Short mmCIF file of C-alpha atoms in Angstrom, two decimals:
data_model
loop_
_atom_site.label_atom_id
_atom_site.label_comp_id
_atom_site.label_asym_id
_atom_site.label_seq_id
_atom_site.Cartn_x
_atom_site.Cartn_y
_atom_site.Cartn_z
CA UNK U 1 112.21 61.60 136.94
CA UNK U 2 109.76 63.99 135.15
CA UNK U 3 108.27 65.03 138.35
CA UNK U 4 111.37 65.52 139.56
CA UNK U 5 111.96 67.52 136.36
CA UNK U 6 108.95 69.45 136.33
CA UNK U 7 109.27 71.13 140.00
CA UNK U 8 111.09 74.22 138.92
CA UNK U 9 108.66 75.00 135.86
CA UNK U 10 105.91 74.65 138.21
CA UNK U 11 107.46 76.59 140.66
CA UNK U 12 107.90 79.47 138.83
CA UNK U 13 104.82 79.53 137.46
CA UNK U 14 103.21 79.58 140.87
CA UNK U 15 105.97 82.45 142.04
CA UNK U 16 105.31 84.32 138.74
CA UNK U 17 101.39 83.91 139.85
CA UNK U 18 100.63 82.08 136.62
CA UNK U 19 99.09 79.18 138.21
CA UNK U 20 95.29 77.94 137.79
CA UNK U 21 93.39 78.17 141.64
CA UNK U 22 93.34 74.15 141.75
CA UNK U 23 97.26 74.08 140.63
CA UNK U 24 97.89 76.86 143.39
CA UNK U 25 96.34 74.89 146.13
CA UNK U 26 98.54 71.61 144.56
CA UNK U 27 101.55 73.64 144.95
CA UNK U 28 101.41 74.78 148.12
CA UNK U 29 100.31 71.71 150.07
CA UNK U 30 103.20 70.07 148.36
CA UNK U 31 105.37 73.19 149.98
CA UNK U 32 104.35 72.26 152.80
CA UNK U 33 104.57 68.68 152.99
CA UNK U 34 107.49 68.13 150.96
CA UNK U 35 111.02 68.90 152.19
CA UNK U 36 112.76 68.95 148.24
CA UNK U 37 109.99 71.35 147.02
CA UNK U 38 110.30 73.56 149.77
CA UNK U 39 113.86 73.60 149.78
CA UNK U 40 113.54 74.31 146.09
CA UNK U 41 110.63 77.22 146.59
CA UNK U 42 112.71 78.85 148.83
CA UNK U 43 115.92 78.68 146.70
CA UNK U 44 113.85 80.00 143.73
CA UNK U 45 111.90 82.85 145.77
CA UNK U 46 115.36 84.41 146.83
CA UNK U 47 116.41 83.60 143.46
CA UNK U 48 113.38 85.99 142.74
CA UNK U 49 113.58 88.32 144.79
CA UNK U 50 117.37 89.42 144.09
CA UNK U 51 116.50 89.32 140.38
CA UNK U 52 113.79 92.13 141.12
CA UNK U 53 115.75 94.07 143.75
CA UNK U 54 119.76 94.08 141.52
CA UNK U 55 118.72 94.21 138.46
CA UNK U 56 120.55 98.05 137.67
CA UNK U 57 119.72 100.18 134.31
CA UNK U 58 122.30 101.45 132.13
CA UNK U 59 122.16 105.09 131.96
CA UNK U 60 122.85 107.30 128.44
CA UNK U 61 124.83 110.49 128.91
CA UNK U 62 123.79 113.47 130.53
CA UNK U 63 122.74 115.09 126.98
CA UNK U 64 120.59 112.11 125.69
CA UNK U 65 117.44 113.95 126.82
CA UNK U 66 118.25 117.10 125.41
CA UNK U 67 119.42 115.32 122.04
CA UNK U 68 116.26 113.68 121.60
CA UNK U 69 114.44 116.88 121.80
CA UNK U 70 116.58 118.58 119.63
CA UNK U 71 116.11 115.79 116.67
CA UNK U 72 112.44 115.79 117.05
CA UNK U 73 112.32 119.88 116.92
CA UNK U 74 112.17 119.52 113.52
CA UNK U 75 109.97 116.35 113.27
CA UNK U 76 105.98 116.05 113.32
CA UNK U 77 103.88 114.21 114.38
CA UNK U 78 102.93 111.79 110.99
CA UNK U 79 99.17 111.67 111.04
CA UNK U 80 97.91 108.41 112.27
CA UNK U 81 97.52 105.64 109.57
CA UNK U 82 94.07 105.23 109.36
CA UNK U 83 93.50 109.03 108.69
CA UNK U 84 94.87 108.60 105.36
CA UNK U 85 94.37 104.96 104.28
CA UNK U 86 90.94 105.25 103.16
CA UNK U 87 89.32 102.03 103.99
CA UNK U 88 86.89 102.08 100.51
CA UNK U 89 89.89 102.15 98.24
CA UNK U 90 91.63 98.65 99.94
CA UNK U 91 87.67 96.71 99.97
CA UNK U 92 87.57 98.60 96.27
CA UNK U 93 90.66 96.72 95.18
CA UNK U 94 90.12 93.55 97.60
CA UNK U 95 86.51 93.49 95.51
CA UNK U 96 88.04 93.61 92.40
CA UNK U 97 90.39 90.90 92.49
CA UNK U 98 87.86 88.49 94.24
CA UNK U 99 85.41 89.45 91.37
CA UNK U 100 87.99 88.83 89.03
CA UNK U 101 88.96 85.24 90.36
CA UNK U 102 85.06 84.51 90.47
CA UNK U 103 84.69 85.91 87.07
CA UNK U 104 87.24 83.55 86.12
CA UNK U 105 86.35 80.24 87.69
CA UNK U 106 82.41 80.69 85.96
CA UNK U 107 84.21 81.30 82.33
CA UNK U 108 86.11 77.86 83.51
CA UNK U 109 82.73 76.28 85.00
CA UNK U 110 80.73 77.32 82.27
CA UNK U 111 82.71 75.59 79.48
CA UNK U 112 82.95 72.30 81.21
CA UNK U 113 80.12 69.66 79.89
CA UNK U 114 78.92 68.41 82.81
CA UNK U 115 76.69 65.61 81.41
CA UNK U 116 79.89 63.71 79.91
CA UNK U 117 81.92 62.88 82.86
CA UNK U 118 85.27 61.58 81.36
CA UNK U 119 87.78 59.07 82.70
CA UNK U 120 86.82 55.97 84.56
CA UNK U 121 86.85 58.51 88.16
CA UNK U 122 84.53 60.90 86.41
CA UNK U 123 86.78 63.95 86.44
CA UNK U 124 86.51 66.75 84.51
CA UNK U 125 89.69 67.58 82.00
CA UNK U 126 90.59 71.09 82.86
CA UNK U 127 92.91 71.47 80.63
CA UNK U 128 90.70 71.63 77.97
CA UNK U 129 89.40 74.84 78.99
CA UNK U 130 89.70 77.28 76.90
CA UNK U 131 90.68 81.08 78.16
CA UNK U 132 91.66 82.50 74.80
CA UNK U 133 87.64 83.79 74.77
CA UNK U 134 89.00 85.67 77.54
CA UNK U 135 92.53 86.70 77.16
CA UNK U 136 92.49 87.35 73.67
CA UNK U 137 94.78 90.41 72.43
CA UNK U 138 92.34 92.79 72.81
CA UNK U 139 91.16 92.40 76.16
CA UNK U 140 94.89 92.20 76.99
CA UNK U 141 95.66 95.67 75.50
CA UNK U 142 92.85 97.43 77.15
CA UNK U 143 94.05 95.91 80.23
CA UNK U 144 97.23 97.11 79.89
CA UNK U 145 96.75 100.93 79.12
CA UNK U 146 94.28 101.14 81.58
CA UNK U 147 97.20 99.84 84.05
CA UNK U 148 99.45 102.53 81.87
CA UNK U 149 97.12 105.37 82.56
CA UNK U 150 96.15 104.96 85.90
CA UNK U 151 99.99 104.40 86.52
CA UNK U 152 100.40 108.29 84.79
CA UNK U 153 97.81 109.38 86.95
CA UNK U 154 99.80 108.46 90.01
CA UNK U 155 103.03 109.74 88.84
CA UNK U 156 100.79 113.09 88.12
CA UNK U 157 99.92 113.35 91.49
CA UNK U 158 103.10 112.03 93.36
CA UNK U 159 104.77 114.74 91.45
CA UNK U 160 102.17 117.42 92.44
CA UNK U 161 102.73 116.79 95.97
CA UNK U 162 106.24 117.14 95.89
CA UNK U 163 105.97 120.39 93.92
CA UNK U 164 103.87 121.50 96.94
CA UNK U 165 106.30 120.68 99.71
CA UNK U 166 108.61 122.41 97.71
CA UNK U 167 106.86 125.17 97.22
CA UNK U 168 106.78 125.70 101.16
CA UNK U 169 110.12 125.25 101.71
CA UNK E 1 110.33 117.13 136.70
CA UNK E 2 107.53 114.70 137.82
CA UNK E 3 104.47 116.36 136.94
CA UNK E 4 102.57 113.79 137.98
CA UNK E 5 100.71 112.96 134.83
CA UNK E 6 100.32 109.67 133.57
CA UNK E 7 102.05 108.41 130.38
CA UNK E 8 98.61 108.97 128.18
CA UNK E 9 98.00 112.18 129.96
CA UNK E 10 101.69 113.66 128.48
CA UNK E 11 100.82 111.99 125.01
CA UNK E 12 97.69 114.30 124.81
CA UNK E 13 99.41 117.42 125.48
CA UNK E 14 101.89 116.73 123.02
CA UNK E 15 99.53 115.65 120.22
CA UNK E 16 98.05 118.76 121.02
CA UNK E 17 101.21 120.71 120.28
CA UNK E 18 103.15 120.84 123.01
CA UNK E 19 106.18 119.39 122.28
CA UNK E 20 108.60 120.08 125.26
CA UNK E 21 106.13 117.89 127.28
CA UNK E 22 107.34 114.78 124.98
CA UNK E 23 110.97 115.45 127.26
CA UNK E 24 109.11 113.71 130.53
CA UNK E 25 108.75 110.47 128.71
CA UNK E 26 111.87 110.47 127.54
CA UNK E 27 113.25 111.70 131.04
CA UNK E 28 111.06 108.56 132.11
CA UNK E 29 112.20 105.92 130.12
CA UNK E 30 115.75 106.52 128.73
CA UNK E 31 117.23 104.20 130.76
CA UNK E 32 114.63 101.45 130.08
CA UNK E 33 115.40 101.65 126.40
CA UNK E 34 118.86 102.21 126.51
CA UNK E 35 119.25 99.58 128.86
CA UNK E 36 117.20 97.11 126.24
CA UNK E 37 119.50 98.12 123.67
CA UNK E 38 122.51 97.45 125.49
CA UNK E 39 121.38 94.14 125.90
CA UNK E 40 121.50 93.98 121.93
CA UNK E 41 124.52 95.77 120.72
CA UNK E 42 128.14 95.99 122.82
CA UNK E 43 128.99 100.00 121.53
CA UNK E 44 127.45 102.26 124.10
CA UNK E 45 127.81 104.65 121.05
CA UNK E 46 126.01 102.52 118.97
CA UNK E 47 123.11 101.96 121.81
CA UNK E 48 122.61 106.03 122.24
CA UNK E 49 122.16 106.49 118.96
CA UNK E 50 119.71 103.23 118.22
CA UNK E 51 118.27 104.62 121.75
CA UNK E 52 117.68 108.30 120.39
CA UNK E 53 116.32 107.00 117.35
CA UNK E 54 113.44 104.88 119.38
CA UNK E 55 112.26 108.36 120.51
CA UNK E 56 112.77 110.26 117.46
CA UNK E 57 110.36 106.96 115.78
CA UNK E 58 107.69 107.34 118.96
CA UNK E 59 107.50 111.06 118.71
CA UNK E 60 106.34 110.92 114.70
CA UNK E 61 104.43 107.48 115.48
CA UNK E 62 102.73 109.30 118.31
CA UNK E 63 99.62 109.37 116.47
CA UNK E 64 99.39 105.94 115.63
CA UNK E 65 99.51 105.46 119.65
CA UNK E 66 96.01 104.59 120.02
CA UNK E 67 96.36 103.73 123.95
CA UNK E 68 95.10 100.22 123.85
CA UNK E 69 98.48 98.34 125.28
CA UNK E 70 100.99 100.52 127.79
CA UNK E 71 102.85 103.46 126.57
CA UNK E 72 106.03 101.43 127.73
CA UNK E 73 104.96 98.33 125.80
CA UNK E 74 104.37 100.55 122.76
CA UNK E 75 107.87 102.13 123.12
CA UNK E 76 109.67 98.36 123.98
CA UNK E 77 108.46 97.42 120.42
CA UNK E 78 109.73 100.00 118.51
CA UNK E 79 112.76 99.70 120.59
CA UNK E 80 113.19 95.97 119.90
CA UNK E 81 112.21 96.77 116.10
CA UNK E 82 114.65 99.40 116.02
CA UNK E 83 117.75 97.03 117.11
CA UNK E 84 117.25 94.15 114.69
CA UNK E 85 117.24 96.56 111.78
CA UNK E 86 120.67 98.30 112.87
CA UNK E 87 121.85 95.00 113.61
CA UNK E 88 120.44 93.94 110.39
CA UNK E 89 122.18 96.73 108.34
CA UNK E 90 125.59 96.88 110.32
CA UNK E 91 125.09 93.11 109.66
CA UNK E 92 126.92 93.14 113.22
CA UNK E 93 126.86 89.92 115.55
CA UNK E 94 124.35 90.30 118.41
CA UNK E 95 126.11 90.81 121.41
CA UNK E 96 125.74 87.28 122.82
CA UNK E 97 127.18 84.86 125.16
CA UNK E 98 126.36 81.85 123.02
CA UNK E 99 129.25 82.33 120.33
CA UNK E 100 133.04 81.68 121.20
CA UNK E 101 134.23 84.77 121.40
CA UNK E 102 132.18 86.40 124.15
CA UNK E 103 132.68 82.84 126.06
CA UNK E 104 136.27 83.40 125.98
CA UNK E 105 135.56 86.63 127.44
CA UNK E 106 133.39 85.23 130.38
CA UNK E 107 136.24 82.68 131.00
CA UNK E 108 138.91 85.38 131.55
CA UNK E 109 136.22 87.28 133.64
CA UNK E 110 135.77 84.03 135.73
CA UNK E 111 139.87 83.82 136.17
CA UNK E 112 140.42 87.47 136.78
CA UNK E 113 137.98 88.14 139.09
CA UNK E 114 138.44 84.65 141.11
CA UNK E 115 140.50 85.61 144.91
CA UNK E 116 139.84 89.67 146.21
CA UNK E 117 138.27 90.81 143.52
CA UNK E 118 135.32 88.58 143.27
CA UNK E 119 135.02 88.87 146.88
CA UNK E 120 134.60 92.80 146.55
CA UNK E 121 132.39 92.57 143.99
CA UNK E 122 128.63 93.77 145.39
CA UNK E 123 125.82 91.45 144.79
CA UNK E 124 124.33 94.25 141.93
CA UNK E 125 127.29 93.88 139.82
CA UNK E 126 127.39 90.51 140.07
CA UNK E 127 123.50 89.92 138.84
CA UNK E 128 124.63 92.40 136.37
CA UNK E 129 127.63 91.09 134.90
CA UNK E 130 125.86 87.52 134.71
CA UNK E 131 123.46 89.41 132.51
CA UNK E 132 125.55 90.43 130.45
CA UNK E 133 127.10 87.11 129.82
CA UNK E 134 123.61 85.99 128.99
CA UNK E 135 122.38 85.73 125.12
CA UNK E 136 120.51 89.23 124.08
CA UNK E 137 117.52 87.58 123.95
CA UNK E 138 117.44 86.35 127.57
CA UNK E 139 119.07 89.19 128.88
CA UNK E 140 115.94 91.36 127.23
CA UNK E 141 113.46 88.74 128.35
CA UNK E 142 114.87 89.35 132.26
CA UNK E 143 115.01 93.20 132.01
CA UNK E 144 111.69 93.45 130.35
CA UNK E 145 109.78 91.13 133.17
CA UNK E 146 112.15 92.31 136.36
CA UNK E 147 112.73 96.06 135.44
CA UNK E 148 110.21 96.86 132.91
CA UNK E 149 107.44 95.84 134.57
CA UNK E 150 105.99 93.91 131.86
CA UNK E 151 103.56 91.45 132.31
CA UNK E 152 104.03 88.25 130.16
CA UNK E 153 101.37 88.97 127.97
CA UNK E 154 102.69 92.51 126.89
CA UNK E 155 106.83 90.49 126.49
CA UNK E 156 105.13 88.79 124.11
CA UNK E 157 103.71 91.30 122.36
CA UNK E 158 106.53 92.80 122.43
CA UNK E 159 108.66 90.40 120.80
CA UNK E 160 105.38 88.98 118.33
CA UNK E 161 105.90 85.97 120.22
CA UNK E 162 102.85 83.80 121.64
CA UNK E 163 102.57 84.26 125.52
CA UNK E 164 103.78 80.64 126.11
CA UNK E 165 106.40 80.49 123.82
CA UNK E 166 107.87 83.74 126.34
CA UNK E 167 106.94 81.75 129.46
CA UNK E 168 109.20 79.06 128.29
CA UNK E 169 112.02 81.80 127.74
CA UNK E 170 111.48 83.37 130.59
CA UNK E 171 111.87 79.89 132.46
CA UNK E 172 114.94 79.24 130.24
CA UNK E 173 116.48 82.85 130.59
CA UNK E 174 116.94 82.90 134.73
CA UNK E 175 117.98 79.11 134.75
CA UNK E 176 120.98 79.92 132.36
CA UNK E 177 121.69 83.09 134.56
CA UNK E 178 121.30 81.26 137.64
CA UNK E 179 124.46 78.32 136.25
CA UNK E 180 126.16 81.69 135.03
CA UNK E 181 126.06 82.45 138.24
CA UNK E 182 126.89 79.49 140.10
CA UNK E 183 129.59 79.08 137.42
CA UNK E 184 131.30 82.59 137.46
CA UNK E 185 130.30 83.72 141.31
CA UNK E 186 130.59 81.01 143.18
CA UNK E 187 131.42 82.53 146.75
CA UNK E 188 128.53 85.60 146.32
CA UNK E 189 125.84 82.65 145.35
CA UNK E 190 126.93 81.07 148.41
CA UNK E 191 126.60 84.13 150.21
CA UNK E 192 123.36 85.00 148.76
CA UNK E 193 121.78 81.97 149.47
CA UNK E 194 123.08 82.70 153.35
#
C-alpha cells in the first residue's frame, strides 16, 4: 500500500528532474518493466506538459505600464541599506550589551563563596546575591540621563534633517 | 521594445539615472505579477493597484538589488510581500477555494457549464478556471513553477519556505487541480488524456 502510495511523489520528482542518479535509474527500469507505473508516468507527463503549455497570464490594462512610470517619476531610488547602516555602530551596541551581561554575571560570580557549597546537592543560593552594590540610586540616575541625553541628541538631529528637506522643497 | 538586454543589464542603466529604461521590466513582467496577485485577491482593481505598487516598491528598492538571486525572484517576493499586507490591512479573505463560499461558486460553475458549454470550453480555459478554483497558495505555487520559471529553490525563497516544505506543495497543489479537474471537466480530461 505505501508503494503503491508513493508512485506519484516519486514520479514527479523524477519528471520535475529532482531525482538522485541511482533513484533515476530505479525509476525508469520500473517504467519500463512495470505496466501501473508506466501507465501512471504517462498520465502524469501529459498531466505536465498541459500544465506548462495552458497555463495563460492575466493581463492589467493597457495604461498599467505607463502608470507605473508615472508613480515612480517622482520616486528615487532609496540608497541601498548597507550604505547607511554603519556596521561599527550595531557591533558598538551588540558589544555593549554583551559586556554588560558579562559585567553582570562576574559581580554575581564574584560574591558567591565558593568554598561553602550549601544544600545537600552543593548548589550555590543565588538569591542571595546581592545587586544593590550595583544598582544603587546613583548608578541608576546616571544611567538614566545619559539615556535622556543621548535621546535629545537624536531628536536634535531627526529634527535637523527634516528642517533640511524642507528647506529644499 | 526588446532591447535585448538582460534584466541586470536594464537595472544598471537605471541606477545610473535612466529611469525610462525601468518601463522594459515592467513591460516584461506585468503580467507575471499581476497574474500572482490575482491568484491572491478576487478585485482586478484591487490586483492593479497591489500590482503597481510591487513596481513602485522595486524601483526605490532597486538599490538594495544586489543581483545574487533572479531579478524575477527578487520582484516575486516583494510581490508576495506586498499581497499579505493589503490583505492584512483590508483584513479581506484570501481569495480561496477552501472556504464555503467560493465552493458554492465552483458547484454552480460545475452545473452551469455541464452539456454545450463545457463542451466549448478550450482546454486553456479549462486549466485556467481549475486554477482559479484552487486555494491562493497553490494556485501561486503552479504559476510560479509552470509560468514563472522558477526553480524550486528560488519558490521557496520566495515564499521563506524551506525547499522541501515547497516540493511537498508543489506535489499537493497539481494533485488538487488535477481532482478539480476530473471533478468540474470531466469530458475535456477525457479528451485530454485522448
Amino acid at each position: 500500500m505505501d508503494a503503491q502510495h508513493n508512485i506519484e511523489p516519486r514520479l514527479w520528482e523524477y519528471i520535475d528532474g529532482l531525482s538522485t542518479a541511482e533513484e533515476r535509474r530505479f525509476i525508469e527500469n520500473l517504467i519500463a518493466t512495470n505496466a501501473e507505473w508506466r501507465s501512471k508516468y504517462k498520465e502524469l507527463l501529459q498531466f505536465n506538459e498541459s500544465l506548462g503549455q495552458t497555463i495563460e497570464l492575466e493581463e492589467p490594462s493597457m495604461r498599467f505600464t505607463r502608470n507605473v512610470m508615472e508613480a515612480i517619476a517622482a520616486q528615487h531610488i532609496a540608497p541601498a541599506a548597507k550604505t547607511y547602516i554603519n556596521k561599527k555602530i550595531i557591533f558598538g551596541i551588540g558589544g555593549f550589551m554583551v559586556s554588560l551581561i558579562l559585567g553582570m554575571i562576574i559581580y554575581a560570580l564574584a560574591q558567591i563563596n565558593w568554598k561553602s557549597g550549601t544544600g545537600s546537592r552543593g548548589g550555590f543560593d543565588l538569591s542571595k546575591v546581592d545587586f544593590s552594590g550595583l544598582w544603587n540610586n546613583n548608578y541608576l540616575n546616571a544611567f538614566m540621563i545619559i539615556n535622556v541625553v543621548l535621546g535629545l541628541m537624536l531628536l536634535d538631529r531627526y529634527l535637523s534633517f527634516q528642517k533640511k528637506d524642507w528647506k529644499k522643497i | 521594445m526588446q532591447t535585448g538586454l538582460s534584466d541586470n543589464d536594464i537595472i544598471h542603466q537605471v541606477r545610473q539615472g535612466d529611469q525610462q529604461a525601468f518601463s522594459q521590466l515592467v513591460s516584461k513582467y506585468q503580467n507575471y505579477v499581476f497574474t500572482i496577485v490575482l491568484r491572491y485577491l478576487s478585485s482586478r482593481e484591487d490586483a492593479e493597484e497591489v500590482a503597481q505598487d510591487v513596481f513602485v516598491k522595486a524601483y526605490r528598492s532597486l538599490g538594495d538589488f544586489r543581483g545574487e538571486s533572479k531579478f524575477s525572484t527578487w520582484l516575486y517576493t516583494i510581490t508576495t510581500t506586498s499581497c499579505i499586507t493589503f490583505l492584512r490591512r483590508k483584513k479581506l479573505e484570501v481569495h480561496s477555494l477552501d472556504n464555503e463560499k467560493v465552493l458554492a461558486h465552483a458547484e454552480n460553475i460545475d452545473g452551469g457549464m455541464r452539456a454545450n458549454q463545457v463542451e466549448q470550453k478550450s482546454r486553456i480555459a479549462m486549466v485556467n478556471q481549475a486554477i482559479a478554483m484552487l486555494s491562493a497558495d497553490d494556485a501561486q505555487v503552479i504559476t510560479l513553477f509552470y509560468k514563472g520559471e522558477q526553480s524550486l529553490d528560488e519558490i521557496a525563497h520566495i515564499l521563506g519556505q524551506e525547499t522541501n516544505t515547497v516540493k511537498v506543495r508543489l506535489h499537493r497543489a497539481r494533485q488538487r487541480l488535477k481532482e478539480k479537474m476530473e471533478k468540474h471537466f470531466m469530458a475535456e480530461v477525457r479528451d485530454l488524456a485522448m
